[in-house]
Each structure stands twice: as C-alpha cells, then as structure tokens.
Tab-separated table of C-alpha atoms and ligand atoms in Angstrom:
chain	number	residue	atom	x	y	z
A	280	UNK	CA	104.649	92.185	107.110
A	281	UNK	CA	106.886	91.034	110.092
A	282	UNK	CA	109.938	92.886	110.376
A	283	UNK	CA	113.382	91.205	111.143
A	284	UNK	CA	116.649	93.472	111.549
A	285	UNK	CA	119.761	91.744	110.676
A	286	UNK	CA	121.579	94.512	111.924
A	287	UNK	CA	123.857	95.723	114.966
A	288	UNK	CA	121.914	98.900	114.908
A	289	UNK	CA	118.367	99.380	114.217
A	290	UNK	CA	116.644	101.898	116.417
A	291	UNK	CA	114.237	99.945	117.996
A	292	UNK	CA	115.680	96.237	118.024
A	293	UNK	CA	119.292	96.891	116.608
A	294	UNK	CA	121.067	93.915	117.916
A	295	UNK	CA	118.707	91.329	118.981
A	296	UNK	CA	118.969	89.519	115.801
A	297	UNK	CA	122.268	89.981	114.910
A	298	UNK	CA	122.969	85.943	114.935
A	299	UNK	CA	121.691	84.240	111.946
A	300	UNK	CA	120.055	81.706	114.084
A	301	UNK	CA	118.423	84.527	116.087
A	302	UNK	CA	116.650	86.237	113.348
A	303	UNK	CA	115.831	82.925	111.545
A	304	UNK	CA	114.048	81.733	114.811
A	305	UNK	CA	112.764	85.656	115.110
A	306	UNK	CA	111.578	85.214	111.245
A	307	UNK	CA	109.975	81.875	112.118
A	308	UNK	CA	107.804	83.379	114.886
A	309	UNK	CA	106.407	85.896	113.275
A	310	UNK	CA	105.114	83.926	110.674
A	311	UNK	CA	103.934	81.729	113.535
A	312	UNK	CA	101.889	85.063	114.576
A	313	UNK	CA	100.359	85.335	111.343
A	314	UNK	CA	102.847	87.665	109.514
A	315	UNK	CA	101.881	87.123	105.578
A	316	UNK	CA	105.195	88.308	104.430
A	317	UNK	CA	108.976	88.421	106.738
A	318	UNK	CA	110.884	91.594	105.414
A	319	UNK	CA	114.686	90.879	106.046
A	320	UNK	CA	117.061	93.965	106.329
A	321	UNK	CA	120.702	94.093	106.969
A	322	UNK	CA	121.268	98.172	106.971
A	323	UNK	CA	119.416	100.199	109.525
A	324	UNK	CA	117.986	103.163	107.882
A	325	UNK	CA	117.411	105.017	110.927
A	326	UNK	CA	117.835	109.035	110.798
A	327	UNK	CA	121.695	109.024	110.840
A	328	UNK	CA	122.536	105.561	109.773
A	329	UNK	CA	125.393	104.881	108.032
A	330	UNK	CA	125.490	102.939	104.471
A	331	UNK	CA	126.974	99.038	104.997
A	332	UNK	CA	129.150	97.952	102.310
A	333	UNK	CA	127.018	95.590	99.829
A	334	UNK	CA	129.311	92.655	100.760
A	335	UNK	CA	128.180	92.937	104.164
A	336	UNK	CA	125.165	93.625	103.922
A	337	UNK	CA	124.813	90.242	102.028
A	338	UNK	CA	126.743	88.283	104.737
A	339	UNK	CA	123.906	89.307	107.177
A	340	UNK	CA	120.874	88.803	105.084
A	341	UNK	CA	121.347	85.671	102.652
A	342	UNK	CA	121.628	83.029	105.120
A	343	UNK	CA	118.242	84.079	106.961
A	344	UNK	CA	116.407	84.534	103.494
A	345	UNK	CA	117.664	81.224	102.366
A	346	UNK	CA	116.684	79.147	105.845
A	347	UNK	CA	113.255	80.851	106.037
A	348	UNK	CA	112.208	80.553	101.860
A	349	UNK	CA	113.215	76.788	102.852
A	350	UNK	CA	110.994	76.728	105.737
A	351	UNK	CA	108.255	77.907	103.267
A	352	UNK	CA	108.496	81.449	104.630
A	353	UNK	CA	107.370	84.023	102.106
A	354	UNK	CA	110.469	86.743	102.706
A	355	UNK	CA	110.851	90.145	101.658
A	356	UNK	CA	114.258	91.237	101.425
A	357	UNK	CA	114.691	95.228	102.898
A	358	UNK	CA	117.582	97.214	100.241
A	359	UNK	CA	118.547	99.438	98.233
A	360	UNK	CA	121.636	97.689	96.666
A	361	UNK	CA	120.938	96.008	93.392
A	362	UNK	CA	123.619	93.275	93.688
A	363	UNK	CA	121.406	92.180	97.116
A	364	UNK	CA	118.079	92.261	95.299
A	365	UNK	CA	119.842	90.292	92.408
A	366	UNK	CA	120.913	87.376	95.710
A	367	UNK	CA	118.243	87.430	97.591
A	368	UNK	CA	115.788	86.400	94.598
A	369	UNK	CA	118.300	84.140	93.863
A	370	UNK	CA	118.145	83.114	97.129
A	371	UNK	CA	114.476	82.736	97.306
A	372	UNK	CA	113.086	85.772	98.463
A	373	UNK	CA	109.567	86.515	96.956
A	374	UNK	CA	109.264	90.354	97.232
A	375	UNK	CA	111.893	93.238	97.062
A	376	UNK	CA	111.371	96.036	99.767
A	377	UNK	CA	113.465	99.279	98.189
A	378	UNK	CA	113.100	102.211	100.746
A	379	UNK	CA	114.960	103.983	97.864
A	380	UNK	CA	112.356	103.380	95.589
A	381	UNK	CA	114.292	101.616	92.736
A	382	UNK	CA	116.538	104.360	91.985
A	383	UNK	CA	120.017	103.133	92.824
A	384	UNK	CA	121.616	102.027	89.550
A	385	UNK	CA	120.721	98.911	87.812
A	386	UNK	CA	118.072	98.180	90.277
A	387	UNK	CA	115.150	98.191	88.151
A	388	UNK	CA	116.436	96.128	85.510
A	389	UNK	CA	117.193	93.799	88.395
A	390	UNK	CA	114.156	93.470	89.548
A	391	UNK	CA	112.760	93.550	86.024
A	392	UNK	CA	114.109	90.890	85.169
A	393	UNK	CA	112.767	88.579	88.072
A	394	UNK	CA	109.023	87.787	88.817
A	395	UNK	CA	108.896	88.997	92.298
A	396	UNK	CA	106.774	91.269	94.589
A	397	UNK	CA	108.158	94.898	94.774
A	398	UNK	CA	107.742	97.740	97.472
A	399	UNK	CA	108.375	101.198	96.099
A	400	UNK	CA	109.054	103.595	98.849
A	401	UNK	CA	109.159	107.334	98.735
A	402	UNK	CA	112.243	108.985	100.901
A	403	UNK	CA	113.368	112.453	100.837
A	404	UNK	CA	117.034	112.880	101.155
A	405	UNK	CA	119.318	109.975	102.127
A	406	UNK	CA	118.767	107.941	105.850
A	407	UNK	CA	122.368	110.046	107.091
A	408	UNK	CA	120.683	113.346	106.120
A	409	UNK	CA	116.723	113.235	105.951
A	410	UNK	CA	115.677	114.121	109.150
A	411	UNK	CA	117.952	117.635	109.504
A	412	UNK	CA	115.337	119.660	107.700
A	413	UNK	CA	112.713	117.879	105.299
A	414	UNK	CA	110.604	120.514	103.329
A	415	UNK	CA	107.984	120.030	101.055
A	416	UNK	CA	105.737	122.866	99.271
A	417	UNK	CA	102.698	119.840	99.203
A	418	UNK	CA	103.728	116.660	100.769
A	419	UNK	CA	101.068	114.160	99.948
A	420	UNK	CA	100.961	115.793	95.914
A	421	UNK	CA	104.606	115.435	96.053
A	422	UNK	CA	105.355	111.862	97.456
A	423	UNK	CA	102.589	111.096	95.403
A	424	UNK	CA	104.060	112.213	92.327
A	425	UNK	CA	107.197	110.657	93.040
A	426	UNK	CA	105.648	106.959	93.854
A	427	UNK	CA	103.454	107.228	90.506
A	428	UNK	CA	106.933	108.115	88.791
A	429	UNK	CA	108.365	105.287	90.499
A	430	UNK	CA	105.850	102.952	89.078
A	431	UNK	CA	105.835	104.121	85.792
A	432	UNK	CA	109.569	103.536	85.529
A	433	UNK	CA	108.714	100.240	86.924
A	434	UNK	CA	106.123	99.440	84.305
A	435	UNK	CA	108.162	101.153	81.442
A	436	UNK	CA	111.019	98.584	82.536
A	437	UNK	CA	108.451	95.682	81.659
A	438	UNK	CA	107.035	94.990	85.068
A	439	UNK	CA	103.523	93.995	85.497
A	440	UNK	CA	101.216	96.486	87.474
A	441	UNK	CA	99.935	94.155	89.691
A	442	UNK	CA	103.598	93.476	91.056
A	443	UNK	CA	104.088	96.787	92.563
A	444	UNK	CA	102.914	98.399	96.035
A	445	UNK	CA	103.865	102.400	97.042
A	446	UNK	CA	104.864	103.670	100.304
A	447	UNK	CA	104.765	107.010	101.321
A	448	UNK	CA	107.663	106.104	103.516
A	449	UNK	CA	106.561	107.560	107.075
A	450	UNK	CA	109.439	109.303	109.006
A	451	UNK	CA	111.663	109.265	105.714
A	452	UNK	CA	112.611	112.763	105.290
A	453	UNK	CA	109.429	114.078	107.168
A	454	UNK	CA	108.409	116.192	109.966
A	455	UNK	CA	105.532	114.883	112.441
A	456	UNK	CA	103.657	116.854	110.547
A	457	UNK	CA	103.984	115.940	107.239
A	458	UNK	CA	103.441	112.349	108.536
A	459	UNK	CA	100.099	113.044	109.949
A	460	UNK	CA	99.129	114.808	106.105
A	461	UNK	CA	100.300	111.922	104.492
A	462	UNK	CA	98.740	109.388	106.936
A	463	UNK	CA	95.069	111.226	106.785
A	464	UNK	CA	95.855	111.372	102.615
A	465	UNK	CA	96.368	107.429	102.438
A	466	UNK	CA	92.710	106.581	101.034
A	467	UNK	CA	93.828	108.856	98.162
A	468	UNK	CA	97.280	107.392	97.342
A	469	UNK	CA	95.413	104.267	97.862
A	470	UNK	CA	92.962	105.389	94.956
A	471	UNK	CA	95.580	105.379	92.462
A	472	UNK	CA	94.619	101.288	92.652
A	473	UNK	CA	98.112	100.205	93.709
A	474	UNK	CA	98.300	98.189	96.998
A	475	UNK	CA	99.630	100.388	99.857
A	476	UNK	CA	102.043	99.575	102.345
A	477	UNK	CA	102.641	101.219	105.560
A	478	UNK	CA	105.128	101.258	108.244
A	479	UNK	CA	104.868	103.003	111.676
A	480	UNK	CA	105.550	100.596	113.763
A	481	UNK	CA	107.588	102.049	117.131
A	482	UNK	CA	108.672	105.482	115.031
A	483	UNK	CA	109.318	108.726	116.221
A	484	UNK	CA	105.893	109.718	115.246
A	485	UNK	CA	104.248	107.248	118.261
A	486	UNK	CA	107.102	108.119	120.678
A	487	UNK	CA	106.140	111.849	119.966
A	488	UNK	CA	102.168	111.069	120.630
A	489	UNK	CA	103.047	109.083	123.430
A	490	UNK	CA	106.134	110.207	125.387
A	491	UNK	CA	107.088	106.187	125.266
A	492	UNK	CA	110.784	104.500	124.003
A	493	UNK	CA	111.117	102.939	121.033
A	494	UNK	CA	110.464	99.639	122.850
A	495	UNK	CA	107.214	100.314	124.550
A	496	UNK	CA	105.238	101.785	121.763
A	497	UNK	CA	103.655	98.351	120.896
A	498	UNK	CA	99.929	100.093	121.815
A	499	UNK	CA	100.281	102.986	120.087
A	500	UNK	CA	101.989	101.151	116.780
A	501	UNK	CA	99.014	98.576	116.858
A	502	UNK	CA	96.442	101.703	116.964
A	503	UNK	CA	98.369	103.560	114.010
A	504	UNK	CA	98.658	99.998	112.127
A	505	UNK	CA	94.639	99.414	112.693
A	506	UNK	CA	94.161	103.148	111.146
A	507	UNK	CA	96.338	102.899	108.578
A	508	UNK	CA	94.268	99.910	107.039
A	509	UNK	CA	91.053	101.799	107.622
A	510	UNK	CA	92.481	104.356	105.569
A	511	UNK	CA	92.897	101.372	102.777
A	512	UNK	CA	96.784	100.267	103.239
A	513	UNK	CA	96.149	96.905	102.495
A	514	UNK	CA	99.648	95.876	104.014
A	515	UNK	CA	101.254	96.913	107.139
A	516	UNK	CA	104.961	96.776	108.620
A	517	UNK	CA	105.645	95.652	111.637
A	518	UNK	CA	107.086	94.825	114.941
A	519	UNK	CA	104.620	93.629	116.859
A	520	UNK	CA	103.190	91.065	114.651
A	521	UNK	CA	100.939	88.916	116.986
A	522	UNK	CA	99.166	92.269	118.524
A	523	UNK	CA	98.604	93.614	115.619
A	524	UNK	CA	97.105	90.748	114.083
A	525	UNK	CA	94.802	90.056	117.238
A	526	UNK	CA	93.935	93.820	116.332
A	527	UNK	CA	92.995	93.555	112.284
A	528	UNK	CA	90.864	90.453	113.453
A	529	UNK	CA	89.039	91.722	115.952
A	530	UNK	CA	88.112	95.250	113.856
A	531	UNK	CA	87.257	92.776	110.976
A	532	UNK	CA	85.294	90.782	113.095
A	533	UNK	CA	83.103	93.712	114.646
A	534	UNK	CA	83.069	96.314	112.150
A	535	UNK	CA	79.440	97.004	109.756
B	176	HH2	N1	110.731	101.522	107.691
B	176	HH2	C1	111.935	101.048	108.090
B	176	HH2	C2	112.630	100.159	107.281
B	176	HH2	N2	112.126	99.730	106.105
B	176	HH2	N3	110.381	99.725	104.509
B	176	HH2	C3	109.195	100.184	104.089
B	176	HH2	N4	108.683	99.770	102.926
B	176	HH2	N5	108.469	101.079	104.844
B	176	HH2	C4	108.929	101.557	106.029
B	176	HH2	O1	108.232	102.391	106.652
B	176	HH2	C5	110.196	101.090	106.510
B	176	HH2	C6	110.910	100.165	105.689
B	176	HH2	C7	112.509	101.487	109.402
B	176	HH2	O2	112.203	100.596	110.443
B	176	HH2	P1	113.174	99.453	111.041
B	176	HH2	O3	113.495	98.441	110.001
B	176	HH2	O4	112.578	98.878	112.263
B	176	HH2	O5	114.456	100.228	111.519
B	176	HH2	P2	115.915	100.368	110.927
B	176	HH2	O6	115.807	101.062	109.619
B	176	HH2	O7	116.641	101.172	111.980
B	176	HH2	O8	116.490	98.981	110.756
C-alpha cells in the first residue's frame, strides 16, 4: 500500500501533494512501483494534528480517488468520517482505511452497506492527544482485544470476514516500547486468520533507532517493512514504495 497525503501537513511529506494534480501523478507512480493498493488521506493524523472539517477533507480527497479509480488504480481512501467513506466508494474507491477503527458514528453501517475492502485500525486516544502518555496494563492482549471487537462489530453489521484486515496501529497512542511488543507479537495477531496490515514507514519509531529525519528513514522503513511481513503482515504501508518492493522481491526470491 502506497501512501499519498492530500494534506498541508503530514509529518513526513505534508505538503508535497497538496495539488490535486500532484498527488494524482504521486498516486500514479506508485502504482507504477508496484504499489497493490494507493491509500488517499486528506487529515494528517500525526501526534498533535488537528481534526479537518468533513467538507474539507472531501475537497482534498475526491478528485484524486476519482482520477486514479479511472486510471484503473485500486485506491484506498484514509478516514474516519463516515460521510467521506460514504463519497469515496461512491467515488470509486475499493477499500476503506479507518485509523479509528469504525467507531465514529454511522460508519459501520456505511461501510456495511458497500462491498469494499476495510482496514480496522487500533488507536489509543485521539491523534491531538495519544502520544502525551499512552498506558497499557498488556498492549498486544489489549489492541488485540480491541481489533477482534472491531471485527466482530464488523461482522455483526453483515460484513463478510474475508473483507476485513486489523492493524495494531504502530505509533497510535504508543510508546517505542509498546511498538516493539506489538511488532515482535504480529505472527500472533496474524493467527487470528485476518490479513494484517502494517505501517511504519518513516515513524518516530525508525527516527528513534536511527537518529535520521522523517525524510531519510527510507532504509530503516524498508528493513521494518521486510520484518513486518516475516512476522506474517501480509500488507504493508508505505512511503517508499519502489524500495520496498525491490526489498519483498529480493527476500522472496532468496529465502528457503
Ligand atoms: N499511519 C498513518 C496514517 N494512516 N493507516 C493505517 N492503517 N496504518 C497506519 O499505520 C497509518 C495509517 C500515519 O502516516 P502518514 O499518513 O504518512 O502521516 P499523516 O498521518 O501525518 O498524514
């Protein structure tokens, strides 16, 4: 999964694809690089972000997700907002990406309703607030609980199983620490037979392991990416699409 930011302030490319035409091109490239999937987004959910008003938020997003689903782009749309899930599947987007894990209201009869893909994502607190002081007593039994709950709302609400992928969310409401628990602890959410998705790509977490700025942590985001599908993600979120590609082939290629 590419990743294109429609925003003015993502922390790691806030900006660059501000313009519609930028972050169409952008979205066009990465699928060029062999991104399965482009996730759109039009609110940074950085630590400290502040929420965009839904009418905005669709002003930046629907005109990218309708030029790349016509380009034959298979786009995710990144939100929490049920009115933009309920546009951008209008507008041709083939998987929702909720980082609020379908809680906001009406959202999963939204995307009940529809025949899409859907990301359920665990987050503690809200983007403004989660990185002051997460706590957990057990973080991977508790992000675990809360994806299976997630689901089970999901599937309660009529939607197939094999629609739905969990998220532990990495850097959501979590400490370095908790990340590195929850990272190791991905073959066992993974167990649980849902599809896993995971996103490190230029976070904190790399900056911490390797004193680098958000924008030169493409090495170390490729290495996490590469674990991460050891440790049976079986989709990862990215930047750096045509490294980390050249990276999944190459393990493929050579490992037993
Ligand atoms: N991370 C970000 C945004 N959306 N969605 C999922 N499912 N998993 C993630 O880990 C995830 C996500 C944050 O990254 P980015 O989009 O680059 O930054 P920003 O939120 O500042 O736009």
């Amino acid at each position: 999964m590419g990743v294109v930011n429609v925003t003015p302030d993502s922390f790691s490319d806030g900006g660059r694809f501000f313009e519609p035409a930028r972050a169409v091109e952008r979205g066009l490239r990465l699928r060029d690089e062999g991104a399965d999937l482009v996730d759109v987004g039009g609110e940074s959910t950085r630590p400290g972000a502040q929420p965009v008003p839904a009418d905005d938020e669709l002003h930046r997003v629907l005109p990218v997700i309708e030029a790349l689903a016509k380009e034959g782009v298979a786009v995710s749309v990144d939100t929490m907002k049920a009115q933009v899930m309920r546009a951008a599947i209008d507008a041709g987007c083939a998987v929702v990406n909720d980082v609020y894990g379908f809680r906001a209201e009406g959202a999963v009869d939204t995307v009940a309703r529809a025949s899409v893909g859907l990301v359920v994502m665990h987050m503690q607190g809200t983007p403004g607030t989660m990185q002051k002081a997460p706590h957990y007593d057990d973080v991977v039994g508790e992000v675990t609980a809360f994806l299976l709950e997630r689901a089970q709302a999901l599937e309660t609400a009529a939607v197939a199983r094999e629609r739905i992928a969990l998220d532990p969310g990495f850097g959501f409401g979590k400490t370095v620490e908790h990340n590195k628990q929850l990272f190791r602890a991905l073959p066992q959410l993974a167990a649980h037979g849902y599809p896993i998705l995971a996103g490190v790509s230029r976070k904190k977490m790399i900056g911490d392991f390797t004193g680098r700025l958000a924008t030169e942590r493409t090495a170390g985001s490729v290495a996490a990416a590469l674990m991460a599908v050891q440790n049976g993600a079986r989709i990862v979120r990215v930047h750096d699409v045509k490294e980390t590609v050249d990276a999944i082939n190459v393990w493929m290629e050579l490992k037993q």
